[in-house]
């Protein structure tokens, strides 16, 4: 018969044994009433502790993380604005109508991509 | 910035457990929020030292644990110099009998056993994270947690045969 160390009952309950050893422990528990009783008692205590932990859990407000999230989005808007201004200035210098429209279209696409990414970040931060 | 973003992503799923863990030690929701806030900032400051081959939850809960211990020490020092009109923080609200009984039984255990039970249940840490948080080998986690469970059952008037 396989020798089972007492702490392996706890580890088995916690799902912390490798599959081979977990199968051996499961067989030993099924075959030995004393091991089975120990395992049941550990399980009962485990349920009680887990319920107490769940009752105590709460989501704390961590303003430092919220502020960082907001700050991390600012450079994208700044970058978008700078891109637009730079392109408009460049277009005046070049004074070529078709090139101006092309560059402005690219700039608008960049802004759109940044806005979509920013909205996506905001949504994931809300999760 | 990338490190800080990764840190935030890894930390967010731990915050609810962290709140319960800190509340269990400090017996005050407001103090628990402060401790989690401090630990979040300290972790961010130290993120460059974090080795991502190690379990993140265990690494961060070790920081939170130290923040809670510091807070308890400050509270103990403040309690030795009582100020008029400044009472020590009272527990948040009366707890249901079973929870109060469990908390009392837990408080009667040696600190190392209390610690591993709180990290396991309130923190929800797996054995690898417990080993990291407590700086002990995984085998020691296994035996210490089992012995703590036996002691807790005994303190509750039950027995694990």
CSV table of C-alpha atoms in Angstrom, one decimal:
chain,number,residue,atom,x,y,z
A,1,UNK,CA,0.0,0.0,0.0
A,2,UNK,CA,1.3,3.5,-0.9
A,3,UNK,CA,2.4,5.5,2.1
A,4,UNK,CA,0.7,8.9,2.2
A,5,UNK,CA,2.2,11.7,4.3
A,6,UNK,CA,-0.4,13.8,6.1
A,7,UNK,CA,0.6,17.0,4.3
A,8,UNK,CA,-0.1,15.3,1.0
A,9,UNK,CA,-3.8,15.2,1.9
A,10,UNK,CA,-3.8,19.0,2.2
A,11,UNK,CA,-1.8,19.3,-1.1
A,12,UNK,CA,-4.2,16.9,-2.8
A,13,UNK,CA,-7.2,19.0,-1.6
A,14,UNK,CA,-5.5,22.1,-2.9
A,15,UNK,CA,-4.8,20.6,-6.3
A,16,UNK,CA,-1.0,20.9,-5.7
A,17,UNK,CA,0.1,17.3,-6.4
A,18,UNK,CA,1.3,16.1,-9.8
A,19,UNK,CA,-1.3,14.0,-11.5
A,20,UNK,CA,0.5,10.7,-10.8
A,21,UNK,CA,0.8,11.3,-7.1
A,22,UNK,CA,-2.7,12.8,-7.0
A,23,UNK,CA,-4.1,9.5,-8.4
A,24,UNK,CA,-2.2,7.5,-5.8
A,25,UNK,CA,-3.5,9.7,-3.0
A,26,UNK,CA,-7.1,9.4,-4.3
A,27,UNK,CA,-6.8,5.6,-4.3
A,28,UNK,CA,-5.4,5.6,-0.8
A,29,UNK,CA,-8.2,7.8,0.5
A,30,UNK,CA,-10.8,5.5,-1.1
A,31,UNK,CA,-9.2,2.5,0.5
A,32,UNK,CA,-8.4,3.7,4.0
A,33,UNK,CA,-11.3,4.9,6.2
A,34,UNK,CA,-8.9,6.8,8.5
A,35,UNK,CA,-7.4,8.7,5.6
A,36,UNK,CA,-10.9,9.3,4.3
A,37,UNK,CA,-11.9,10.8,7.6
A,38,UNK,CA,-8.8,13.0,7.8
A,39,UNK,CA,-9.5,14.2,4.2
A,40,UNK,CA,-13.1,15.0,5.0
A,41,UNK,CA,-12.1,17.0,8.1
A,42,UNK,CA,-9.6,19.0,6.1
A,43,UNK,CA,-12.2,19.7,3.4
A,44,UNK,CA,-14.7,20.9,6.0
A,45,UNK,CA,-12.2,23.3,7.5
A,46,UNK,CA,-11.2,24.4,4.0
A,47,UNK,CA,-14.8,25.3,3.1
A,48,UNK,CA,-15.2,27.3,6.3
A,49,UNK,CA,-11.9,29.2,5.8
A,50,UNK,CA,-12.7,29.9,2.1
A,51,UNK,CA,-16.2,31.2,3.1
A,52,UNK,CA,-14.6,33.5,5.7
A,53,UNK,CA,-12.1,34.8,3.2
A,54,UNK,CA,-14.8,35.4,0.6
A,55,UNK,CA,-16.8,37.4,3.2
A,56,UNK,CA,-13.8,39.5,4.0
A,57,UNK,CA,-12.7,40.2,0.4
A,58,UNK,CA,-13.4,43.6,-1.1
A,59,UNK,CA,-12.0,45.6,-4.0
A,60,UNK,CA,-10.0,48.5,-2.5
A,61,UNK,CA,-9.8,51.8,-4.2
A,62,UNK,CA,-6.2,52.3,-5.4
A,63,UNK,CA,-6.1,55.9,-6.8
A,64,UNK,CA,-2.5,55.6,-7.7
A,65,UNK,CA,-3.3,53.0,-10.4
A,66,UNK,CA,-6.3,55.0,-11.7
A,67,UNK,CA,-4.2,58.2,-12.0
A,68,UNK,CA,-1.5,56.2,-13.8
A,69,UNK,CA,-4.0,54.8,-16.3
A,70,UNK,CA,-5.3,58.3,-17.1
A,71,UNK,CA,-1.8,59.7,-17.4
A,72,UNK,CA,-0.7,56.9,-19.7
A,73,UNK,CA,-3.4,57.9,-22.2
A,74,UNK,CA,-2.4,61.6,-22.4
A,75,UNK,CA,0.6,61.3,-24.6
A,76,UNK,CA,-1.5,59.6,-27.3
A,77,UNK,CA,-3.7,62.7,-27.6
A,78,UNK,CA,-0.7,65.0,-27.4
A,79,UNK,CA,1.0,63.0,-30.1
A,80,UNK,CA,-2.2,63.1,-32.3
A,81,UNK,CA,-2.5,66.8,-31.9
A,82,UNK,CA,1.2,67.4,-32.7
A,83,UNK,CA,0.9,65.2,-35.8
A,84,UNK,CA,-2.0,67.2,-37.1
A,85,UNK,CA,-0.3,70.6,-36.4
A,86,UNK,CA,2.9,69.5,-38.0
A,87,UNK,CA,1.2,68.2,-41.1
A,88,UNK,CA,-0.9,71.4,-41.5
A,89,UNK,CA,2.2,73.5,-41.2
A,90,UNK,CA,4.1,71.2,-43.6
A,91,UNK,CA,1.3,71.4,-46.1
A,92,UNK,CA,1.3,75.2,-46.1
A,93,UNK,CA,5.0,75.2,-47.0
A,94,UNK,CA,4.7,72.6,-49.7
A,95,UNK,CA,1.6,74.3,-51.1
A,96,UNK,CA,0.6,71.3,-53.2
A,97,UNK,CA,-3.1,70.6,-53.0
A,98,UNK,CA,-3.0,66.9,-53.8
A,99,UNK,CA,-0.2,66.2,-51.4
A,100,UNK,CA,-1.9,68.2,-48.8
A,101,UNK,CA,-5.1,66.1,-49.0
A,102,UNK,CA,-3.0,62.9,-48.9
A,103,UNK,CA,-1.1,63.9,-45.9
A,104,UNK,CA,-4.2,65.1,-44.1
A,105,UNK,CA,-5.9,61.8,-44.8
A,106,UNK,CA,-2.9,60.0,-43.3
A,107,UNK,CA,-3.0,62.2,-40.3
A,108,UNK,CA,-6.7,61.7,-39.8
A,109,UNK,CA,-6.2,57.9,-40.0
A,110,UNK,CA,-3.5,58.1,-37.3
A,111,UNK,CA,-5.8,60.2,-35.1
A,112,UNK,CA,-8.7,57.7,-35.6
A,113,UNK,CA,-6.4,54.7,-34.7
A,114,UNK,CA,-5.2,56.5,-31.6
A,115,UNK,CA,-8.8,57.3,-30.6
A,116,UNK,CA,-10.0,53.8,-31.1
A,117,UNK,CA,-7.0,52.4,-29.1
A,118,UNK,CA,-7.7,54.9,-26.3
A,119,UNK,CA,-11.4,53.9,-26.1
A,120,UNK,CA,-10.3,50.3,-26.0
A,121,UNK,CA,-7.9,51.0,-23.1
A,122,UNK,CA,-10.6,52.9,-21.2
A,123,UNK,CA,-13.0,49.9,-21.6
A,124,UNK,CA,-10.5,47.4,-20.4
A,125,UNK,CA,-9.6,49.7,-17.4
A,126,UNK,CA,-13.3,49.6,-16.5
A,127,UNK,CA,-13.3,45.8,-16.3
B,1,UNK,CA,6.3,52.7,-19.2
B,2,UNK,CA,5.9,49.2,-20.6
B,3,UNK,CA,7.0,47.7,-17.3
B,4,UNK,CA,4.6,49.9,-15.4
B,5,UNK,CA,1.7,48.9,-17.7
B,6,UNK,CA,2.6,45.2,-17.3
B,7,UNK,CA,2.8,45.7,-13.5
B,8,UNK,CA,-0.7,47.3,-13.5
B,9,UNK,CA,-2.2,44.5,-15.6
B,10,UNK,CA,-0.7,41.8,-13.3
B,11,UNK,CA,-1.7,43.6,-10.2
B,12,UNK,CA,-5.4,44.4,-10.9
B,13,UNK,CA,-6.7,40.8,-10.6
B,14,UNK,CA,-5.0,40.5,-7.2
B,15,UNK,CA,-6.6,43.6,-5.6
B,16,UNK,CA,-9.8,42.0,-4.3
B,17,UNK,CA,-7.9,39.2,-2.6
B,18,UNK,CA,-5.4,41.8,-1.4
B,19,UNK,CA,-8.2,43.8,0.2
B,20,UNK,CA,-9.4,40.8,2.1
B,21,UNK,CA,-5.9,39.7,3.2
B,22,UNK,CA,-5.0,43.2,4.5
B,23,UNK,CA,-8.4,43.5,6.2
B,24,UNK,CA,-7.9,40.2,7.9
B,25,UNK,CA,-4.6,41.3,9.4
B,26,UNK,CA,-5.5,44.9,10.1
B,27,UNK,CA,-9.1,44.4,11.1
B,28,UNK,CA,-10.1,47.6,9.4
B,29,UNK,CA,-11.2,48.2,5.9
B,30,UNK,CA,-9.8,51.8,5.8
B,31,UNK,CA,-6.4,50.6,7.0
B,32,UNK,CA,-6.5,47.7,4.5
B,33,UNK,CA,-7.1,50.2,1.6
B,34,UNK,CA,-4.2,52.2,2.8
B,35,UNK,CA,-1.9,49.2,3.0
B,36,UNK,CA,-2.9,48.0,-0.5
B,37,UNK,CA,-2.4,51.5,-1.8
B,38,UNK,CA,1.1,51.6,-0.3
B,39,UNK,CA,2.0,48.2,-1.6
B,40,UNK,CA,0.8,49.1,-5.1
B,41,UNK,CA,3.1,52.1,-5.1
B,42,UNK,CA,6.1,50.2,-3.6
B,43,UNK,CA,5.7,47.5,-6.1
B,44,UNK,CA,5.7,50.0,-8.9
B,45,UNK,CA,8.9,51.5,-7.5
B,46,UNK,CA,10.6,48.1,-7.3
B,47,UNK,CA,9.2,46.6,-10.5
B,48,UNK,CA,12.6,46.9,-12.2
B,49,UNK,CA,14.0,44.5,-9.6
B,50,UNK,CA,11.3,41.9,-10.2
B,51,UNK,CA,12.5,38.7,-11.9
B,52,UNK,CA,9.6,37.6,-14.1
B,53,UNK,CA,10.7,33.9,-13.7
B,54,UNK,CA,9.3,34.2,-10.2
B,55,UNK,CA,5.6,34.1,-9.4
B,56,UNK,CA,4.2,37.7,-9.5
B,57,UNK,CA,1.5,37.2,-6.9
B,58,UNK,CA,3.9,35.8,-4.3
B,59,UNK,CA,6.4,38.7,-5.0
B,60,UNK,CA,3.7,41.3,-4.6
B,61,UNK,CA,2.0,39.8,-1.6
B,62,UNK,CA,5.4,39.8,0.2
B,63,UNK,CA,5.4,43.6,-0.3
B,64,UNK,CA,1.8,43.9,0.9
B,65,UNK,CA,2.6,41.7,3.9
B,66,UNK,CA,5.4,44.1,4.9
B,67,UNK,CA,3.1,47.1,4.5
B,68,UNK,CA,0.6,45.5,6.8
B,69,UNK,CA,3.3,44.7,9.4
B,70,UNK,CA,4.6,48.2,9.2
B,71,UNK,CA,1.1,49.5,9.8
B,72,UNK,CA,0.6,47.2,12.8
B,73,UNK,CA,3.9,48.5,14.2
B,74,UNK,CA,2.9,52.1,13.7
B,75,UNK,CA,-0.5,51.4,15.3
B,76,UNK,CA,1.2,49.7,18.3
B,77,UNK,CA,3.6,52.7,18.8
B,78,UNK,CA,0.7,55.1,18.5
B,79,UNK,CA,-1.3,53.1,21.1
B,80,UNK,CA,1.5,53.6,23.7
B,81,UNK,CA,1.0,57.4,23.4
B,82,UNK,CA,-2.7,57.8,23.7
B,83,UNK,CA,-4.1,61.2,22.6
B,84,UNK,CA,-7.3,62.5,24.0
B,85,UNK,CA,-10.2,61.8,21.6
B,86,UNK,CA,-8.1,59.5,19.5
B,87,UNK,CA,-9.1,55.9,20.1
B,88,UNK,CA,-7.5,53.0,18.3
B,89,UNK,CA,-9.5,51.9,15.2
B,90,UNK,CA,-12.3,49.5,16.1
B,91,UNK,CA,-13.2,46.6,13.9
B,92,UNK,CA,-15.4,47.6,11.0
B,93,UNK,CA,-18.6,46.0,12.0
B,94,UNK,CA,-19.8,43.0,14.1
B,95,UNK,CA,-19.0,39.8,12.3
B,96,UNK,CA,-21.3,36.8,12.1
B,97,UNK,CA,-20.6,34.4,14.9
B,98,UNK,CA,-18.9,31.8,12.7
B,99,UNK,CA,-16.5,34.4,11.2
B,100,UNK,CA,-15.7,35.9,14.6
B,101,UNK,CA,-15.0,32.4,16.0
B,102,UNK,CA,-12.8,31.5,13.1
B,103,UNK,CA,-10.9,34.8,13.4
B,104,UNK,CA,-10.4,34.2,17.2
B,105,UNK,CA,-9.1,30.7,16.5
B,106,UNK,CA,-6.8,31.9,13.8
B,107,UNK,CA,-5.5,34.7,16.1
B,108,UNK,CA,-4.5,32.0,18.7
B,109,UNK,CA,-2.1,30.2,16.3
B,110,UNK,CA,1.6,31.0,16.1
B,111,UNK,CA,2.4,33.9,13.7
B,112,UNK,CA,3.9,31.7,11.0
B,113,UNK,CA,0.8,29.5,10.9
B,114,UNK,CA,-1.5,32.5,10.9
B,115,UNK,CA,0.5,34.0,8.1
B,116,UNK,CA,0.3,31.0,5.8
B,117,UNK,CA,-3.4,30.5,6.4
B,118,UNK,CA,-4.2,34.1,5.6
B,119,UNK,CA,-2.1,34.1,2.5
B,120,UNK,CA,-3.7,30.9,1.3
B,121,UNK,CA,-7.3,31.8,1.9
B,122,UNK,CA,-7.5,35.6,1.9
B,123,UNK,CA,-4.7,36.0,-0.6
B,124,UNK,CA,-5.8,33.0,-2.6
B,125,UNK,CA,-2.1,32.1,-3.3
B,126,UNK,CA,-1.0,28.8,-4.8
B,127,UNK,CA,1.9,26.9,-3.2
B,128,UNK,CA,4.5,28.4,-5.6
B,129,UNK,CA,3.3,31.9,-4.7
B,130,UNK,CA,3.3,31.0,-1.0
B,131,UNK,CA,6.8,29.8,-1.3
B,132,UNK,CA,7.8,33.1,-2.9
B,133,UNK,CA,5.9,35.3,-0.5
B,134,UNK,CA,7.3,33.6,2.6
B,135,UNK,CA,10.7,32.8,1.2
B,136,UNK,CA,10.5,29.1,2.1
B,137,UNK,CA,10.8,26.0,-0.1
B,138,UNK,CA,7.6,24.5,-1.6
B,139,UNK,CA,7.9,21.4,0.7
B,140,UNK,CA,7.9,23.6,3.7
B,141,UNK,CA,4.8,25.3,2.4
B,142,UNK,CA,3.1,21.9,2.2
B,143,UNK,CA,3.9,20.8,5.7
B,144,UNK,CA,3.4,24.3,7.3
B,145,UNK,CA,0.0,24.7,5.8
B,146,UNK,CA,-1.1,21.3,6.8
B,147,UNK,CA,0.1,21.8,10.4
B,148,UNK,CA,-1.6,25.2,10.5
B,149,UNK,CA,-4.9,23.6,9.4
B,150,UNK,CA,-4.6,20.9,12.1
B,151,UNK,CA,-3.9,23.6,14.7
B,152,UNK,CA,-6.8,25.7,13.5
B,153,UNK,CA,-9.2,22.8,13.6
B,154,UNK,CA,-8.0,22.1,17.2
B,155,UNK,CA,-8.5,25.7,18.1
B,156,UNK,CA,-12.1,25.4,16.8
B,157,UNK,CA,-12.7,22.4,19.0
B,158,UNK,CA,-12.5,20.0,16.0
B,159,UNK,CA,-9.9,17.5,15.1
B,160,UNK,CA,-8.1,16.4,11.9
B,161,UNK,CA,-7.3,12.7,12.7
